[in-house]
CSV table of C-alpha atoms in Angstrom, one decimal:
chain,number,residue,atom,x,y,z
A,1,MET,CA,57.8,87.7,-26.3
A,2,ALA,CA,55.8,84.7,-25.5
A,3,GLU,CA,55.8,85.7,-21.9
A,4,ARG,CA,54.8,89.2,-22.8
A,5,GLY,CA,51.9,87.8,-24.9
A,6,ARG,CA,50.6,85.7,-22.1
A,7,ALA,CA,50.9,88.6,-19.8
A,8,GLY,CA,49.0,90.8,-22.2
A,9,ARG,CA,46.0,88.5,-22.4
A,10,PRO,CA,43.1,89.4,-20.1
A,11,GLU,CA,42.4,86.7,-17.5
A,12,ARG,CA,38.9,85.3,-17.7
A,13,PRO,CA,37.1,85.0,-14.4
A,14,ARG,CA,36.8,81.5,-13.1
A,15,ALA,CA,33.3,80.1,-12.8
A,16,ARG,CA,32.3,79.4,-9.2
A,17,THR,CA,30.5,76.1,-8.4
A,18,ALA,CA,26.9,76.8,-7.7
A,19,SER,CA,25.6,75.5,-4.3
A,20,VAL,CA,22.1,75.2,-3.2
A,21,VAL,CA,20.9,75.0,0.3
A,22,VAL,CA,17.8,72.8,0.8
A,23,PRO,CA,16.1,73.6,4.0
A,24,PHE,CA,15.0,70.5,6.0
A,25,PRO,CA,11.7,71.1,7.6
A,26,ARG,CA,11.6,70.9,11.3
A,27,THR,CA,9.4,68.3,12.7
A,28,ALA,CA,6.5,69.7,14.6
A,29,PRO,CA,6.0,68.4,18.1
A,30,GLY,CA,2.7,66.9,17.0
A,31,ASP,CA,4.3,65.0,14.0
A,32,ARG,CA,6.6,62.8,16.1
A,33,LEU,CA,6.1,59.0,15.6
A,34,GLU,CA,4.2,57.6,18.6
A,35,LEU,CA,5.1,54.0,19.4
A,36,GLY,CA,2.7,53.7,22.3
A,37,PRO,CA,-0.4,52.6,20.2
A,38,LEU,CA,1.7,49.8,18.5
A,39,VAL,CA,2.6,48.1,21.8
A,40,PRO,CA,-0.1,45.9,23.2
A,41,SER,CA,-1.5,46.9,26.5
A,42,GLY,CA,-1.0,44.8,29.6
A,43,ARG,CA,-4.7,43.8,29.4
A,44,SER,CA,-4.3,42.5,25.8
A,45,LEU,CA,-1.3,40.5,26.8
A,46,LEU,CA,-3.1,39.0,29.7
A,47,VAL,CA,-6.0,38.0,27.5
A,48,ALA,CA,-3.7,36.4,24.9
A,49,PHE,CA,-1.8,34.4,27.5
A,50,ALA,CA,-5.0,33.3,29.1
A,51,VAL,CA,-6.3,32.0,25.7
A,52,LEU,CA,-3.0,30.2,25.0
A,53,GLY,CA,-3.1,28.7,28.5
A,54,ALA,CA,-6.7,27.5,28.0
A,55,VAL,CA,-5.7,25.8,24.7
A,56,LEU,CA,-2.8,24.1,26.2
A,57,VAL,CA,-4.9,22.9,29.1
A,58,ALA,CA,-7.6,21.6,26.7
A,59,ILE,CA,-4.9,19.7,24.8
A,60,VAL,CA,-3.6,18.1,28.0
A,61,VAL,CA,-7.0,17.3,29.2
A,62,ALA,CA,-7.9,15.7,25.8
A,63,ARG,CA,-4.8,13.6,25.7
A,64,GLU,CA,-4.3,12.6,29.3
A,65,THR,CA,-7.9,12.3,30.7
A,66,PRO,CA,-10.8,9.9,29.9
A,67,LEU,CA,-12.7,12.8,28.2
A,68,PHE,CA,-12.0,11.3,24.8
A,69,ALA,CA,-11.0,7.8,25.9
A,70,VAL,CA,-11.5,4.9,23.4
A,71,GLN,CA,-14.6,3.0,24.4
A,72,ASP,CA,-15.5,1.2,21.2
A,73,ILE,CA,-13.4,-0.3,18.4
A,74,SER,CA,-15.5,-0.7,15.2
A,75,VAL,CA,-14.0,-3.2,12.7
A,76,SER,CA,-15.3,-3.4,9.1
A,77,GLY,CA,-14.2,-5.2,5.9
A,78,ALA,CA,-13.3,-8.5,7.5
A,79,SER,CA,-14.8,-11.9,8.3
A,80,PRO,CA,-15.9,-12.5,12.0
A,81,GLY,CA,-12.7,-14.5,12.6
A,82,VAL,CA,-10.4,-11.8,11.3
A,83,GLU,CA,-12.4,-9.1,13.1
A,84,SER,CA,-11.9,-11.0,16.3
A,85,GLN,CA,-8.1,-11.1,15.7
A,86,VAL,CA,-8.0,-7.3,15.0
A,87,ARG,CA,-9.9,-6.5,18.2
A,88,LYS,CA,-7.5,-8.7,20.2
A,89,ALA,CA,-4.5,-6.9,18.6
A,90,LEU,CA,-6.0,-3.5,19.6
A,91,ARG,CA,-7.5,-4.3,23.0
A,92,ASP,CA,-4.7,-2.5,24.8
A,93,ARG,CA,-5.9,0.7,23.2
A,94,THR,CA,-9.3,0.6,25.0
A,95,GLY,CA,-9.3,3.4,27.6
A,96,SER,CA,-6.5,5.3,25.9
A,97,SER,CA,-7.1,8.9,24.7
A,98,LEU,CA,-8.4,9.0,21.1
A,99,VAL,CA,-6.6,12.3,20.6
A,100,GLY,CA,-3.1,11.0,21.5
A,101,LEU,CA,-3.5,7.5,20.1
A,102,ASP,CA,-0.4,6.3,18.2
A,103,LEU,CA,-2.0,5.1,15.0
A,104,ASP,CA,1.4,4.1,13.4
A,105,ALA,CA,1.9,1.6,16.3
A,106,ALA,CA,-1.6,0.4,16.0
A,107,ARG,CA,-1.2,-0.1,12.3
A,108,SER,CA,1.9,-2.1,12.8
A,109,ASP,CA,0.2,-4.4,15.3
A,110,VAL,CA,-2.7,-5.1,13.0
A,111,ALA,CA,-0.6,-5.5,9.8
A,112,ALA,CA,1.5,-8.1,11.7
A,113,LEU,CA,-1.6,-10.4,11.7
A,114,PRO,CA,-1.1,-13.0,8.9
A,115,THR,CA,-4.7,-12.6,7.9
A,116,VAL,CA,-4.5,-8.9,7.3
A,117,ALA,CA,-3.2,-7.3,4.1
A,118,GLY,CA,-3.9,-3.7,4.9
A,119,VAL,CA,-5.6,-1.5,7.5
A,120,ALA,CA,-6.8,2.1,7.9
A,121,PHE,CA,-8.0,4.0,11.0
A,122,ASP,CA,-10.4,6.9,11.6
A,123,ARG,CA,-11.0,8.7,14.9
A,124,ASP,CA,-14.7,9.0,15.5
A,125,TYR,CA,-15.0,11.4,18.4
A,126,PRO,CA,-15.7,11.2,21.2
A,127,HIS,CA,-15.1,7.5,22.0
A,128,THR,CA,-14.9,5.4,18.8
A,129,LEU,CA,-12.0,4.1,16.8
A,130,ASN,CA,-13.1,2.9,13.3
A,131,VAL,CA,-10.9,0.2,11.7
A,132,THR,CA,-11.2,-0.7,8.1
A,133,VAL,CA,-9.4,-4.0,7.2
A,134,VAL,CA,-8.3,-5.5,3.9
A,135,PRO,CA,-7.9,-9.2,4.6
A,136,GLU,CA,-5.5,-11.5,2.8
A,137,ARG,CA,-7.1,-13.4,0.0
A,138,PRO,CA,-6.3,-17.1,0.1
A,139,VAL,CA,-5.6,-18.8,-3.3
A,140,ALA,CA,-3.8,-22.0,-2.5
A,141,VAL,CA,-3.1,-24.7,0.1
A,142,VAL,CA,0.6,-25.6,0.2
A,143,ARG,CA,1.2,-29.2,1.3
A,144,GLN,CA,4.4,-30.1,3.0
A,145,GLY,CA,4.3,-33.7,4.1
A,146,ALA,CA,1.5,-34.1,6.5
A,147,ASP,CA,1.2,-30.3,7.1
A,148,SER,CA,-0.9,-27.9,5.1
A,149,PHE,CA,-0.7,-24.1,4.9
A,150,LEU,CA,-3.1,-21.5,3.5
A,151,VAL,CA,-1.3,-19.0,1.3
A,152,SER,CA,-2.6,-15.7,0.0
A,153,GLU,CA,-2.5,-14.3,-3.6
A,154,ARG,CA,0.6,-12.2,-2.7
A,155,GLY,CA,2.4,-15.2,-1.3
A,156,ARG,CA,1.8,-14.7,2.4
A,157,VAL,CA,1.4,-17.7,4.6
A,158,ILE,CA,-1.9,-17.1,6.4
A,159,ALA,CA,-2.2,-20.1,8.7
A,160,ARG,CA,-1.6,-23.8,9.2
A,161,VAL,CA,-4.8,-25.6,8.3
A,162,GLU,CA,-6.2,-29.1,8.1
A,163,ARG,CA,-5.4,-31.1,5.0
A,164,THR,CA,-9.0,-31.0,3.9
A,165,ALA,CA,-9.5,-27.3,4.4
A,166,SER,CA,-10.6,-25.1,1.5
A,167,PRO,CA,-11.3,-28.0,-1.0
A,168,GLY,CA,-11.8,-25.5,-3.8
A,169,LEU,CA,-8.3,-24.2,-3.7
A,170,ALA,CA,-5.3,-25.5,-5.6
A,171,ARG,CA,-2.8,-27.8,-3.8
A,172,ILE,CA,0.9,-27.0,-4.2
A,173,TRP,CA,3.4,-29.6,-2.9
A,174,VAL,CA,6.8,-28.4,-1.6
A,175,LYS,CA,9.8,-30.1,0.0
A,176,ARG,CA,10.5,-30.1,3.8
A,177,ASP,CA,13.2,-27.5,3.6
A,178,VAL,CA,10.9,-24.8,2.2
A,179,PRO,CA,10.2,-22.3,5.0
A,180,LEU,CA,6.5,-21.8,5.7
A,181,ASP,CA,6.0,-19.6,8.7
A,182,PRO,CA,2.6,-17.9,9.3
A,183,GLY,CA,2.9,-14.2,8.4
A,184,ALA,CA,6.0,-14.7,6.2
A,185,LEU,CA,6.1,-14.3,2.4
A,186,VAL,CA,7.1,-17.2,0.2
A,187,VAL,CA,9.8,-16.8,-2.4
A,188,GLY,CA,11.2,-18.5,-5.5
A,189,ASP,CA,9.4,-21.2,-7.3
A,190,LEU,CA,6.7,-21.4,-4.7
A,191,LEU,CA,5.8,-17.8,-5.2
A,192,THR,CA,5.7,-18.4,-9.0
A,193,ALA,CA,3.4,-21.4,-8.4
A,194,VAL,CA,1.1,-19.3,-6.2
A,195,GLY,CA,0.9,-16.6,-8.8
A,196,ALA,CA,0.0,-19.2,-11.4
A,197,VAL,CA,-3.0,-20.6,-9.5
A,198,ALA,CA,-4.2,-17.3,-8.0
A,199,PRO,CA,-6.6,-16.6,-10.9
A,200,LEU,CA,-8.3,-20.0,-10.3
A,201,ALA,CA,-9.8,-18.6,-7.1
A,202,ASP,CA,-12.1,-16.4,-9.2
A,203,LEU,CA,-12.9,-19.0,-11.9
A,204,ARG,CA,-15.3,-21.9,-11.9
A,205,PHE,CA,-12.6,-24.3,-13.0
A,206,PRO,CA,-13.8,-27.7,-14.2
A,207,SER,CA,-11.2,-29.6,-12.1
A,208,ARG,CA,-9.2,-29.0,-8.9
A,209,VAL,CA,-5.5,-28.4,-9.2
A,210,VAL,CA,-3.6,-31.0,-7.1
A,211,SER,CA,0.0,-30.0,-7.8
A,212,VAL,CA,2.0,-27.3,-9.6
A,213,THR,CA,5.5,-27.6,-11.1
A,214,THR,CA,7.6,-24.8,-12.5
A,215,ALA,CA,10.3,-26.8,-14.3
A,216,ASP,CA,10.3,-26.2,-18.1
A,217,GLY,CA,7.3,-23.8,-17.7
A,218,LEU,CA,4.3,-23.9,-15.5
A,219,THR,CA,2.4,-27.1,-15.4
A,220,LEU,CA,-0.7,-27.8,-13.3
A,221,ARG,CA,-1.8,-31.3,-12.6
A,222,LEU,CA,-5.5,-31.6,-12.2
A,223,ARG,CA,-7.4,-34.0,-10.0
A,224,SER,CA,-8.5,-35.9,-13.2
A,225,GLY,CA,-4.8,-36.7,-13.9
A,226,LEU,CA,-4.6,-34.3,-16.9
A,227,GLU,CA,-1.6,-32.0,-17.2
A,228,LEU,CA,-2.4,-28.4,-17.9
A,229,ARG,CA,0.7,-26.7,-19.5
A,230,LEU,CA,0.7,-22.9,-19.2
A,231,GLY,CA,4.2,-22.1,-20.4
A,232,ASP,CA,5.6,-18.8,-19.0
A,233,MET,CA,3.8,-16.5,-16.6
A,234,HIS,CA,2.5,-14.1,-19.3
A,235,ASP,CA,-1.3,-13.9,-19.7
A,236,VAL,CA,-1.9,-16.6,-17.1
A,237,ASP,CA,-5.5,-15.3,-16.5
A,238,LEU,CA,-6.2,-15.7,-20.2
A,239,LYS,CA,-4.6,-19.1,-20.4
A,240,LEU,CA,-6.7,-20.4,-17.5
A,241,ALA,CA,-9.9,-19.0,-18.9
A,242,VAL,CA,-9.2,-20.7,-22.3
A,243,ALA,CA,-8.3,-23.9,-20.5
A,244,ALA,CA,-11.6,-23.8,-18.5
A,245,ARG,CA,-13.6,-23.8,-21.8
A,246,VAL,CA,-11.4,-26.3,-23.6
A,247,LEU,CA,-11.4,-28.9,-20.8
A,248,ARG,CA,-15.1,-29.4,-21.3
A,249,ALA,CA,-14.6,-30.3,-24.9
A,250,LEU,CA,-11.6,-32.6,-24.5
A,251,PRO,CA,-12.1,-36.3,-25.5
A,252,ALA,CA,-11.8,-38.9,-22.8
A,253,GLY,CA,-8.3,-40.2,-22.2
A,254,SER,CA,-6.5,-36.9,-22.9
A,255,GLY,CA,-3.3,-36.7,-21.0
A,256,TYR,CA,-2.5,-33.0,-21.3
A,257,LEU,CA,-3.7,-29.7,-22.5
A,258,ASP,CA,-1.2,-27.1,-23.7
A,259,VAL,CA,-2.4,-23.5,-23.6
A,260,SER,CA,1.0,-21.9,-23.6
A,261,VAL,CA,-0.2,-20.2,-26.8
A,262,PRO,CA,-3.8,-19.3,-25.9
A,263,ASP,CA,-5.0,-18.8,-29.5
A,264,ARG,CA,-3.8,-22.4,-30.3
A,265,PRO,CA,-4.6,-24.8,-27.5
A,266,VAL,CA,-3.4,-28.3,-28.2
A,267,ALA,CA,-4.1,-31.6,-26.4
A,268,GLY,CA,-3.0,-35.2,-26.6
A,269,PRO,CA,-2.7,-38.5,-24.7
A,270,PRO,CA,-0.2,-38.9,-21.9
A,271,GLY,CA,3.5,-38.8,-22.7
A,272,LEU,CA,3.2,-37.6,-26.3
A,273,ASP,CA,4.0,-34.2,-27.9
A,274,PRO,CA,1.1,-31.9,-28.7
A,275,GLN,CA,-0.8,-33.4,-31.7
A,276,VAL,CA,-4.5,-32.3,-31.4
A,277,GLU,CA,-5.3,-28.7,-31.9
A,278,VAL,CA,-8.5,-27.6,-30.4
A,279,GLU,CA,-10.7,-25.3,-32.4
A,280,SER,CA,-9.8,-21.7,-32.0
A,281,SER,CA,-13.4,-20.7,-31.8
A,282,VAL,CA,-13.6,-22.6,-28.4
A,283,SER,CA,-10.8,-20.5,-26.9
A,284,SER,CA,-11.8,-17.2,-28.4
A,285,GLY,CA,-15.0,-17.0,-26.4
A,286,ALA,CA,-13.1,-17.1,-23.1
């Protein structure tokens, strides 16, 4: 019965999948992509290579011929003595091409001079090399036995000098085993001592510093025999400025002046603990 029922049902027509044909337009002969205009012509290539060759030749001529040769070295920012040293260090560059000049090598040669802290170069075409020098700033004379050495504010040994050279600078005494080679940087206690007296180079200090000790704090011994006690390295500029004012008001016979606390400078006779406090109004004006 079931088979008969299925057979009796009318079969529905199956839906056919619709298909659409999209015509692709044929390319007209005139619509084809033409590559010819995009390719440079032989004449254009010839011109481009000619320009490139001319540039390369110009570079070679500028670097290898006397067209831009160094004829003048202009030095500024230094004393005549340092200027002469810089010119001597750069004399081999005279005649070299200004275009191809190795400025890094030139900078190394000048910076190696013990008197020079920094240097900058500028090519001034066609024939001048401008050199701007930052010289080392001397702040102390380091004494080592009978020898004396000029030392800069950053601790660089500038030169061996006469014992009486630069009388306005502080004297720092060191032992024989301390290395003091011109051009080298000092280290350790000596560097600390140099840093302590460096501000004195810009001050009109009432007395010259003849020695510096770093044990138990910084102590400067003045030419008058008085000990100037600074304590640690903090606010050294302020302490020295205070001391410069207070020294003028100290009574005769004072053995030391302690400015380790700048707001409360104290003074006393030799060999005693601080006992005389100088008026704060004297120090506050520094």
